[in-house]
PDB file of C-alpha atoms and ligand atoms in Angstrom:
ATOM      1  CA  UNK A  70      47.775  10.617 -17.254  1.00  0.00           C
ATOM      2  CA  UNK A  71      46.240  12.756 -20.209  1.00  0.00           C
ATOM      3  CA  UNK A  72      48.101  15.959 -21.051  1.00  0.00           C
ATOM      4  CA  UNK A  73      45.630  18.511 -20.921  1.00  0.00           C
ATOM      5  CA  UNK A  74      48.356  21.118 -22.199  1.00  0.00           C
ATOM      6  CA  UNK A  75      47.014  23.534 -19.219  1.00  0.00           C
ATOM      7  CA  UNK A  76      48.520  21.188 -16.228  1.00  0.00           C
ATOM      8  CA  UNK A  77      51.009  23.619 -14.346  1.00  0.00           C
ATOM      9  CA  UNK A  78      53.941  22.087 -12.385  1.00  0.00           C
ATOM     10  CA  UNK A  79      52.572  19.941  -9.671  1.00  0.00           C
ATOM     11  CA  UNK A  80      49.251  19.512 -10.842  1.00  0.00           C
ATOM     12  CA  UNK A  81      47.550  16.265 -10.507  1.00  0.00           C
ATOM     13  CA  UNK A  82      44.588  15.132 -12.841  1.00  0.00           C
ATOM     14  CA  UNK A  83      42.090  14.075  -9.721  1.00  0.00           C
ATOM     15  CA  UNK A  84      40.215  12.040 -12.245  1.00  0.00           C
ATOM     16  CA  UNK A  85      42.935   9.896 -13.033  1.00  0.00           C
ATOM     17  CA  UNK A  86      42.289   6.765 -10.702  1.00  0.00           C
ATOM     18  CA  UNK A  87      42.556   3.994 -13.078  1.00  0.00           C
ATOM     19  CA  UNK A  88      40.013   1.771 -14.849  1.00  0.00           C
ATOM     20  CA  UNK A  89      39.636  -1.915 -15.287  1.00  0.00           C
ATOM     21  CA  UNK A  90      37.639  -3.886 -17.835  1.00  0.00           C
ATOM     22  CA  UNK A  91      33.774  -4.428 -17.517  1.00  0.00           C
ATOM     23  CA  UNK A  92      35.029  -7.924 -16.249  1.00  0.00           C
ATOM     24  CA  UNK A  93      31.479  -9.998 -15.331  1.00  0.00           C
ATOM     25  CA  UNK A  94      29.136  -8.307 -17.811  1.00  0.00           C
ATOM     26  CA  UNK A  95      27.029 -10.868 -19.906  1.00  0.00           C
ATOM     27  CA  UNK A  96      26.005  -9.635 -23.093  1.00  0.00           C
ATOM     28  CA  UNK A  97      22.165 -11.597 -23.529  1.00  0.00           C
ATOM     29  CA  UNK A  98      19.791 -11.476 -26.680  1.00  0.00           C
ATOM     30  CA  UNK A  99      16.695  -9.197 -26.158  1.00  0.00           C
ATOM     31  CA  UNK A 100      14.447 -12.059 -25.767  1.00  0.00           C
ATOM     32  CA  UNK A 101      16.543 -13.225 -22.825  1.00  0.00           C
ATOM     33  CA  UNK A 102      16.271 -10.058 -21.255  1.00  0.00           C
ATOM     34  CA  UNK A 103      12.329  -9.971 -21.428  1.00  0.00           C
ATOM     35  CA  UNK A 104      12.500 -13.629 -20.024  1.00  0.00           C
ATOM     36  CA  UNK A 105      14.714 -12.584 -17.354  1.00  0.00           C
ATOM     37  CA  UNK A 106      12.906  -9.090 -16.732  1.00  0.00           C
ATOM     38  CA  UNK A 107       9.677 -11.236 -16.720  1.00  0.00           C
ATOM     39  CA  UNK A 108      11.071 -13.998 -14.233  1.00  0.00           C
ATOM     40  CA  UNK A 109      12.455 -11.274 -11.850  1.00  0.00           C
ATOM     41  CA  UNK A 110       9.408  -9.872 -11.282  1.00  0.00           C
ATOM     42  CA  UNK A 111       7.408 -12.756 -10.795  1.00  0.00           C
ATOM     43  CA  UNK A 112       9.706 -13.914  -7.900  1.00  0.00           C
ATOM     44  CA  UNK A 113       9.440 -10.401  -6.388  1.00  0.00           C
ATOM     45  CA  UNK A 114       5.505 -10.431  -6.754  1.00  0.00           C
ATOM     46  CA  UNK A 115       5.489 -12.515  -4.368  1.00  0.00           C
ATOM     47  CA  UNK A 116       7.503 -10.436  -1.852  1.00  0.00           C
ATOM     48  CA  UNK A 117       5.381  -9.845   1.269  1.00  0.00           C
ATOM     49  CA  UNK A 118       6.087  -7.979   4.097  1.00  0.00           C
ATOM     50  CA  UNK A 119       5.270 -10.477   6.809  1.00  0.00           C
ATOM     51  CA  UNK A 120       4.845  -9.524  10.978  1.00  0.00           C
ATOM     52  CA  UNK A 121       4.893 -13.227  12.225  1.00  0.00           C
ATOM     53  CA  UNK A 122       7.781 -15.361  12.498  1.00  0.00           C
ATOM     54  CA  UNK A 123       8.782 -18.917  13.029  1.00  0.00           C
ATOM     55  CA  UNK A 124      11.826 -19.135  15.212  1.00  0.00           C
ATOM     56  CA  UNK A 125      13.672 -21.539  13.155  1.00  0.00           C
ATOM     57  CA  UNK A 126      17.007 -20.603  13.062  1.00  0.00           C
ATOM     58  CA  UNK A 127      18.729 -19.675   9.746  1.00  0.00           C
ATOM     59  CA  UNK A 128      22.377 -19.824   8.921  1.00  0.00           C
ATOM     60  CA  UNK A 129      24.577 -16.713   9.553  1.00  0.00           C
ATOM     61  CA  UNK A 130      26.045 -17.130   6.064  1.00  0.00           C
ATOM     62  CA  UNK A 131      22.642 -16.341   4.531  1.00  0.00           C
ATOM     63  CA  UNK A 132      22.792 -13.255   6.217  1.00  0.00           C
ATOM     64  CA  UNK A 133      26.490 -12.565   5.341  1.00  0.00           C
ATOM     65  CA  UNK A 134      25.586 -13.315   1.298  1.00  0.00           C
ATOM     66  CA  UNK A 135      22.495 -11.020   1.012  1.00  0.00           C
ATOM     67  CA  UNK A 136      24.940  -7.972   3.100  1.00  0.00           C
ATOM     68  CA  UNK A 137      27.141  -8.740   0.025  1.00  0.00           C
ATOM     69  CA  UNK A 138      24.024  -7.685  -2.055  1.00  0.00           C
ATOM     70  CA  UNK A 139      23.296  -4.849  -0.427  1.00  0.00           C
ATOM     71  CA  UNK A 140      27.394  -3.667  -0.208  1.00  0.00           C
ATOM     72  CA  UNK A 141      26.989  -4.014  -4.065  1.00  0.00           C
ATOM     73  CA  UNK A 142      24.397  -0.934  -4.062  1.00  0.00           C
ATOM     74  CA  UNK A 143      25.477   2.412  -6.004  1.00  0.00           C
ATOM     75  CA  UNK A 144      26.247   5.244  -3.526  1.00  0.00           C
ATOM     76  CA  UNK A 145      26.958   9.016  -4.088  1.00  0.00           C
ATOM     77  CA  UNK A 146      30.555   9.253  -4.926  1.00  0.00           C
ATOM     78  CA  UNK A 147      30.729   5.553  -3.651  1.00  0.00           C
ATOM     79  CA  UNK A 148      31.379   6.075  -0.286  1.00  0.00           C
ATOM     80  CA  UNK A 149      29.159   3.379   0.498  1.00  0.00           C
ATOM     81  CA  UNK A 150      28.003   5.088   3.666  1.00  0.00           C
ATOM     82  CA  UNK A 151      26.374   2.159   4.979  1.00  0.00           C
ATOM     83  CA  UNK A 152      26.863  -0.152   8.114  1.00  0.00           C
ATOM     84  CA  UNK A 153      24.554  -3.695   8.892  1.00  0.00           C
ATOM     85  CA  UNK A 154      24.351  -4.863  12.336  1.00  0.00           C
ATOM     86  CA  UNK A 155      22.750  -8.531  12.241  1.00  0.00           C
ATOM     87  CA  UNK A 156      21.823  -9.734  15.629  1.00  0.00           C
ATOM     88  CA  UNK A 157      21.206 -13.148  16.405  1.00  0.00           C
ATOM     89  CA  UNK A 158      21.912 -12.754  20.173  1.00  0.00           C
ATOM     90  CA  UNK A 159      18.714 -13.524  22.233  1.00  0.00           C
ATOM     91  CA  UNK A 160      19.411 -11.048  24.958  1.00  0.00           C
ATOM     92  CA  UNK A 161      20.465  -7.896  22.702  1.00  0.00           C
ATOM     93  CA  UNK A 162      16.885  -8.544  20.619  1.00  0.00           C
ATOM     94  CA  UNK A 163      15.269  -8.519  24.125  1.00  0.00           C
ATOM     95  CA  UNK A 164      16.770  -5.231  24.605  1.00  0.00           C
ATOM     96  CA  UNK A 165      16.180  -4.283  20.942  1.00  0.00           C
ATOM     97  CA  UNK A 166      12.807  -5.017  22.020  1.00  0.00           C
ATOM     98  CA  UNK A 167      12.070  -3.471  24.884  1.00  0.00           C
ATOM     99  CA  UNK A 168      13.313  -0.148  23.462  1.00  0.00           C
ATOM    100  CA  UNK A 169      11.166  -0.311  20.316  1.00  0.00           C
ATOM    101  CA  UNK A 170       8.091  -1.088  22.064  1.00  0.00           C
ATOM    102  CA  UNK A 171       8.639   1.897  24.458  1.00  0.00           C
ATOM    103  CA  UNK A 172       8.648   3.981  21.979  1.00  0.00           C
ATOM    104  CA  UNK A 173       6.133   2.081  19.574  1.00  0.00           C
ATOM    105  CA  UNK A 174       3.985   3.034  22.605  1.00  0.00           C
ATOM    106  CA  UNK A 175       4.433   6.733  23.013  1.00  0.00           C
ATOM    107  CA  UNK A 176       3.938   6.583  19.165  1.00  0.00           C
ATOM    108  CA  UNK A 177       0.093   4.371  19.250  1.00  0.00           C
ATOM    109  CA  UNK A 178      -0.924   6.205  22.030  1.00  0.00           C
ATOM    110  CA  UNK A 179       0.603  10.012  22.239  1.00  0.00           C
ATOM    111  CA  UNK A 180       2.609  11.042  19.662  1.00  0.00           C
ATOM    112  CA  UNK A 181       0.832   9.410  15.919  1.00  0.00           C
ATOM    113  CA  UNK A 182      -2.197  12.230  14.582  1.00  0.00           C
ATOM    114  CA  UNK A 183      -5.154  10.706  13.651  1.00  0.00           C
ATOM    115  CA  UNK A 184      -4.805  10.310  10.371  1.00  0.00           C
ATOM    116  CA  UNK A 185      -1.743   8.332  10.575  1.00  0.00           C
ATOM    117  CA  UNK A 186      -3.322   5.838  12.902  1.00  0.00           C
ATOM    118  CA  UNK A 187      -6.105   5.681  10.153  1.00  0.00           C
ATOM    119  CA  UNK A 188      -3.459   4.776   7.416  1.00  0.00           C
ATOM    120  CA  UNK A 189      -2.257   1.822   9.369  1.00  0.00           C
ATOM    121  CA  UNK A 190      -5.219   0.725  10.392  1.00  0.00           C
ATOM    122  CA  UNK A 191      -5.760  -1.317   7.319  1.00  0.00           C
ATOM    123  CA  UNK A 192      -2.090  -2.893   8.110  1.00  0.00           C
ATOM    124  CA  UNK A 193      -3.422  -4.139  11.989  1.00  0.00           C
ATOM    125  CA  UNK A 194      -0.086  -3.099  13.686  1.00  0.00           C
ATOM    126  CA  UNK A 195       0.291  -1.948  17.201  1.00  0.00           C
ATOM    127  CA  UNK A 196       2.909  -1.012  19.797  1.00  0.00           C
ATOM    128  CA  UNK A 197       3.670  -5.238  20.505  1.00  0.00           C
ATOM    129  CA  UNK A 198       6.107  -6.116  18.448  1.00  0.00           C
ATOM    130  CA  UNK A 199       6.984  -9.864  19.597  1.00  0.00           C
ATOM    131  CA  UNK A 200       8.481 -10.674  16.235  1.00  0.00           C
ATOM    132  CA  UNK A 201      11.801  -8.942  17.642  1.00  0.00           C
ATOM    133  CA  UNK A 202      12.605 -11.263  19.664  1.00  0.00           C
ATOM    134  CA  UNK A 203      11.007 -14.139  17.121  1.00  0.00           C
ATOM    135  CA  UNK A 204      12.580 -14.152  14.335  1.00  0.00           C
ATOM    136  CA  UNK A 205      16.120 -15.635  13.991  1.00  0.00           C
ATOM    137  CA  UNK A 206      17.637 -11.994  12.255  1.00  0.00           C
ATOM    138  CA  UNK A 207      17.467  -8.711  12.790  1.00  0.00           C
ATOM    139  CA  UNK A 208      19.623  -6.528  10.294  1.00  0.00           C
ATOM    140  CA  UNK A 209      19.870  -2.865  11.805  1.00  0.00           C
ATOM    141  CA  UNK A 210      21.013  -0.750   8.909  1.00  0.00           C
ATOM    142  CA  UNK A 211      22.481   2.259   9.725  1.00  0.00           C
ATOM    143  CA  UNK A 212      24.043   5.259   7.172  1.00  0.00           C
ATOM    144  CA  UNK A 213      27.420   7.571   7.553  1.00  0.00           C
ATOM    145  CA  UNK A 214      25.827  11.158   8.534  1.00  0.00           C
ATOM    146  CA  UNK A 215      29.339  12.170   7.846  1.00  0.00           C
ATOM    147  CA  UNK A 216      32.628  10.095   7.887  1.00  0.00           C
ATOM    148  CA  UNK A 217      35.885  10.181  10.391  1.00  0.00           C
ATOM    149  CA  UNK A 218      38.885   9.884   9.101  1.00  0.00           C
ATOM    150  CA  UNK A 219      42.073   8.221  10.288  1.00  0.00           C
ATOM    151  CA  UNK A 220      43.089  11.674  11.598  1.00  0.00           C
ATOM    152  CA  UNK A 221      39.598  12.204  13.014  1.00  0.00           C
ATOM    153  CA  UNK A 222      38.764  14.837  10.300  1.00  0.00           C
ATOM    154  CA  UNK A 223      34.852  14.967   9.622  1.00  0.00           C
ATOM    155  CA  UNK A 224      34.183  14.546   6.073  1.00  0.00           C
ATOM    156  CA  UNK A 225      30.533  14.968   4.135  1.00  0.00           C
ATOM    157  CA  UNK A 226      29.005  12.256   2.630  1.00  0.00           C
ATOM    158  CA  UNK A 227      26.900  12.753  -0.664  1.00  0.00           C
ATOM    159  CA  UNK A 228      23.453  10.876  -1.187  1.00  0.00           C
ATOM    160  CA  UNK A 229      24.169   8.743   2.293  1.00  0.00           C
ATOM    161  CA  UNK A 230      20.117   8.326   2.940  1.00  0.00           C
ATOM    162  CA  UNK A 231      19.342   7.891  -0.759  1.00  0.00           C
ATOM    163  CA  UNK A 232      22.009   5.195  -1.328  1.00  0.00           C
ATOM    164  CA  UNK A 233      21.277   3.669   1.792  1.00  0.00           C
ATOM    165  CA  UNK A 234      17.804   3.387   0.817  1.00  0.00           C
ATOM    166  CA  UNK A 235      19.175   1.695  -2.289  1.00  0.00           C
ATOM    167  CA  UNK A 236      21.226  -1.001  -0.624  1.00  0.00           C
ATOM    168  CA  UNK A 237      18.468  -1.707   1.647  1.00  0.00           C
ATOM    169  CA  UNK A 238      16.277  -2.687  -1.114  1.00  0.00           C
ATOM    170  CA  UNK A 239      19.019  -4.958  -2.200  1.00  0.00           C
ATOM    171  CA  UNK A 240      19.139  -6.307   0.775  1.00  0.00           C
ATOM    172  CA  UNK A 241      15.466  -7.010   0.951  1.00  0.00           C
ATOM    173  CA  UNK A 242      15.402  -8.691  -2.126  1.00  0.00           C
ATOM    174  CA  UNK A 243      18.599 -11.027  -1.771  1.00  0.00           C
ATOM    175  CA  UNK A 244      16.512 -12.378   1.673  1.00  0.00           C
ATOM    176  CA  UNK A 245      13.358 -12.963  -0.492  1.00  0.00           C
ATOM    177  CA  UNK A 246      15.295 -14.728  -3.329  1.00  0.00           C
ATOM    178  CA  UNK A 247      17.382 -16.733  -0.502  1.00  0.00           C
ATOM    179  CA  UNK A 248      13.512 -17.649   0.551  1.00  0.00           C
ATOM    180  CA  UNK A 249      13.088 -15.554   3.724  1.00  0.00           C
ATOM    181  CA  UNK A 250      10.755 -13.135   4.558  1.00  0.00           C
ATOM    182  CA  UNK A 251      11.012  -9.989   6.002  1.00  0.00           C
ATOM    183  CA  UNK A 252       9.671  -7.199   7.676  1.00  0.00           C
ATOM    184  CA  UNK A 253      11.160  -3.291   7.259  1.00  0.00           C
ATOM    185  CA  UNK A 254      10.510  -2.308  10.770  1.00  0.00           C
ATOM    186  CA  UNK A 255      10.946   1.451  11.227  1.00  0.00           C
ATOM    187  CA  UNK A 256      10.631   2.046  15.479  1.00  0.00           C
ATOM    188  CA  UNK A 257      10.203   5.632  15.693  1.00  0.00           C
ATOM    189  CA  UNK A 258      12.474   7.577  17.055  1.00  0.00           C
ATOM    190  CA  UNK A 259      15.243   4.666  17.068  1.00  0.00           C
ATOM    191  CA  UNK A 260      18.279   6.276  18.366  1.00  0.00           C
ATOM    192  CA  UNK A 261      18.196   3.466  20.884  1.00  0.00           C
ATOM    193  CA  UNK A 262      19.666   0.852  18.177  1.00  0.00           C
ATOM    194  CA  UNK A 263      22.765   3.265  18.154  1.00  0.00           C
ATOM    195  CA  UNK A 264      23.256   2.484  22.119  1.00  0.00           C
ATOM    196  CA  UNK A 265      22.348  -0.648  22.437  1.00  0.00           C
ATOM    197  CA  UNK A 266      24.138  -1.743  19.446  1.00  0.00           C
ATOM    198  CA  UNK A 267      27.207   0.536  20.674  1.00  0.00           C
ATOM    199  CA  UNK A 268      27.467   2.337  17.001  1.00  0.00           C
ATOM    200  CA  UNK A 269      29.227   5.588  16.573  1.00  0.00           C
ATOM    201  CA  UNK A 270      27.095   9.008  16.837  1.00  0.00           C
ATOM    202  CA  UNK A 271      28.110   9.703  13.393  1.00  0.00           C
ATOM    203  CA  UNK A 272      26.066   6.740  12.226  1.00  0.00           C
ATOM    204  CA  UNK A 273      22.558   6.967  12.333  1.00  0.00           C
ATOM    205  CA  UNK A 274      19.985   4.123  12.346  1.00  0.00           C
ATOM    206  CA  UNK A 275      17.532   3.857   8.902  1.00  0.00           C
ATOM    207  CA  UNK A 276      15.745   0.689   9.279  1.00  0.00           C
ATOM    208  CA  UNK A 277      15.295  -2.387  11.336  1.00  0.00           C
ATOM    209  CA  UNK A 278      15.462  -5.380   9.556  1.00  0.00           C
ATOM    210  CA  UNK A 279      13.837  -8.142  10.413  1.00  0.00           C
ATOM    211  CA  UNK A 280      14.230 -11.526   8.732  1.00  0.00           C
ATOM    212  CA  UNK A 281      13.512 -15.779   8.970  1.00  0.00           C
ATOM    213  CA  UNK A 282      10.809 -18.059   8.102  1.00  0.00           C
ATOM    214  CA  UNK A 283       7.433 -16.911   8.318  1.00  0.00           C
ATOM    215  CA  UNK A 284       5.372 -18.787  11.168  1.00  0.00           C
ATOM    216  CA  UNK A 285       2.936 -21.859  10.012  1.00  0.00           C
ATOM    217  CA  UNK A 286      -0.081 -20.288   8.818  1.00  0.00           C
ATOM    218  CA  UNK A 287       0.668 -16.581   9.414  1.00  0.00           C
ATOM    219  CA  UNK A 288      -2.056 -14.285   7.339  1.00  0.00           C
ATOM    220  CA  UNK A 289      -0.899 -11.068   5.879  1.00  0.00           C
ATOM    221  CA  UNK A 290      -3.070  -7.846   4.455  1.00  0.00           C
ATOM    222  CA  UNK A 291      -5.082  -7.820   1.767  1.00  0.00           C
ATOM    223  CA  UNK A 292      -3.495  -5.358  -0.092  1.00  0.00           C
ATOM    224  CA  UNK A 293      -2.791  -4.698  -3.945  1.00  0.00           C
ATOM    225  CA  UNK A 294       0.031  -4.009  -5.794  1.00  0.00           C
ATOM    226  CA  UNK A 295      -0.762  -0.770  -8.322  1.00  0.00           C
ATOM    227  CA  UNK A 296      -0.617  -1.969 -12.169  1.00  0.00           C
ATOM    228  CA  UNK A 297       2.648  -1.097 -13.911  1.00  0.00           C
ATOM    229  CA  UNK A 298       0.566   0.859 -16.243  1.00  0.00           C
ATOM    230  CA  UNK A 299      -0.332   2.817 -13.297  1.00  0.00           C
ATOM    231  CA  UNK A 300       3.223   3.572 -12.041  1.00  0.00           C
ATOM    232  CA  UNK A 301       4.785   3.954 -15.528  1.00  0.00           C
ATOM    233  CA  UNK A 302       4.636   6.030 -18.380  1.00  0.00           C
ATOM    234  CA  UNK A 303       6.515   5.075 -21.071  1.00  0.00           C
ATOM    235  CA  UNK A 304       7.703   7.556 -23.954  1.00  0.00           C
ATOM    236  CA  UNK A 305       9.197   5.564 -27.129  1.00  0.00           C
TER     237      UNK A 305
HETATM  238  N1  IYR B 161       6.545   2.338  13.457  1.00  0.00           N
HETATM  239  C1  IYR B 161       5.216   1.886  13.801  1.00  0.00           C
HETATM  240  C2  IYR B 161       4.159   2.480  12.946  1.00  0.00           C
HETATM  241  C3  IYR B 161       4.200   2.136  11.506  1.00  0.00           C
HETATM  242  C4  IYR B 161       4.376   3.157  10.588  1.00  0.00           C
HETATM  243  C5  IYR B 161       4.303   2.898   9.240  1.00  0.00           C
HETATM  244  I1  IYR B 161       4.460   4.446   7.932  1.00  0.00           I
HETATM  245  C6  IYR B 161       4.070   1.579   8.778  1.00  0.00           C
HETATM  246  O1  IYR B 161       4.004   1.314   7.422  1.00  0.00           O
HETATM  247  C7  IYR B 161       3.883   0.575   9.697  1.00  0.00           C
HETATM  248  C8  IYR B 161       3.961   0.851  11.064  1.00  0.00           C
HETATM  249  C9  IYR B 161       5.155   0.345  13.835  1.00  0.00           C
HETATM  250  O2  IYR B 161       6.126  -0.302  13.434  1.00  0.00           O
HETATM  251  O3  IYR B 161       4.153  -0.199  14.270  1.00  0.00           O
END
């Protein structure tokens, strides 16, 4: 520990956790970095969110790997407030199922305003969603509202949404660069993945993953991608 000269009798620098090398970190030329940087982003242009699925089944370990991505995310004061749920179990997606395309139909025919149907209308979606019970994966990610600890205390969590958010774009990406598609499937309200998937209340759900091969021949939007020079300004 540092002596700070003010530390009374007792006191305990909090900061004081230990470090360990930057073990892992390769050092690369600029050049390689604008190859790399360059590479990247031509694998993730062609990233497509995809609503059709083959039901070819895909190993568990895939799944298991690209988690590992997403555990790697930052997270406020790294509690990594996350939790994945990856279902492969044809009668919990039926149930998964049925609940999202209750509500999926509340949503397309009550509850969405007008001008949110008109934003989707472009994207073709409706309140089927077959691909639930499709496609080999579904990845429910859920964040920490607030933790329990081993004496059942509640504790905050910092930035749980935001870093959630994080990881789950992590997690995206590992399942494109594996070389499956996906779909971010937001069911809305989806409290139901917390019952059916028997989840703590203190978890709530953020997305529903869902991930495989896409089916032969399936057709996605026409849609653009803004120009980087549209999305960045750059002050050197
Ligand atoms: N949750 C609905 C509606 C929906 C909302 C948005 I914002 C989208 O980008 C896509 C769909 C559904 O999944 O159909």
């Amino acid at each position: 520990m540092v002596a700070t000269g003010h530390a009374g009798p007792g006191d305990v620098n909090k900061a004081d956790h230990g470090t360990v090398p930057l073990d892992g970190f390769v050092h690369r030329e600029p050049e390689d970095l604008v190859e790399r940087a360059r590479a990247f982003a031509d694998v993730l242009s062609r990233r497509r969110t995809v609503r059709d699925y083959s039901d070819r089944s895909v190993p568990r370990a895939v799944i298991e790997h690209a988690v590992r991505a997403a555990g790697s995310a930052p997270s406020g004061a790294n509690q990594q407030p996350w939790h994945f749920v990856a279902i492969a179990n044809p009668d919990l997606k039926r149930r998964i199922r049925q609940a999202a395309e209750a509500e999926e139909r509340a949503f397309y025919e009550h509850r969405a305003p007008e001008d949110w149907l008109d934003a989707l209308a472009p994207l073709g979606t409706n309140a089927d969603k077959p691909f639930l019970e499709t496609a080999p994966w579904l990845i429910a990610v859920f964040y920490e509202r607030h933790r329990v600890d081993e004496q059942g205390q509640r504790q905050k969590t910092y930035y749980a949404i935001d870093s959630v958010g994080i990881a789950t774009g992590i997690l995206i990406t590992a399942l494109h660069q594996a070389g499956l598609a996906t779909l971010t499937h937001t069911p809305s309200p989806m409290g139901f993945l917390t019952d059916v998937l028997g989840r703590p209340k203190h978890e709530r759900p953020f997305v529903l993953l869902v991930t495989g091969y896409p089916a032969d021949a399936v057709r996605v939007p026409a849609i653009d991608r803004k120009p980087v020079s549209d999305i960045l300004t750059l002050l050197d």
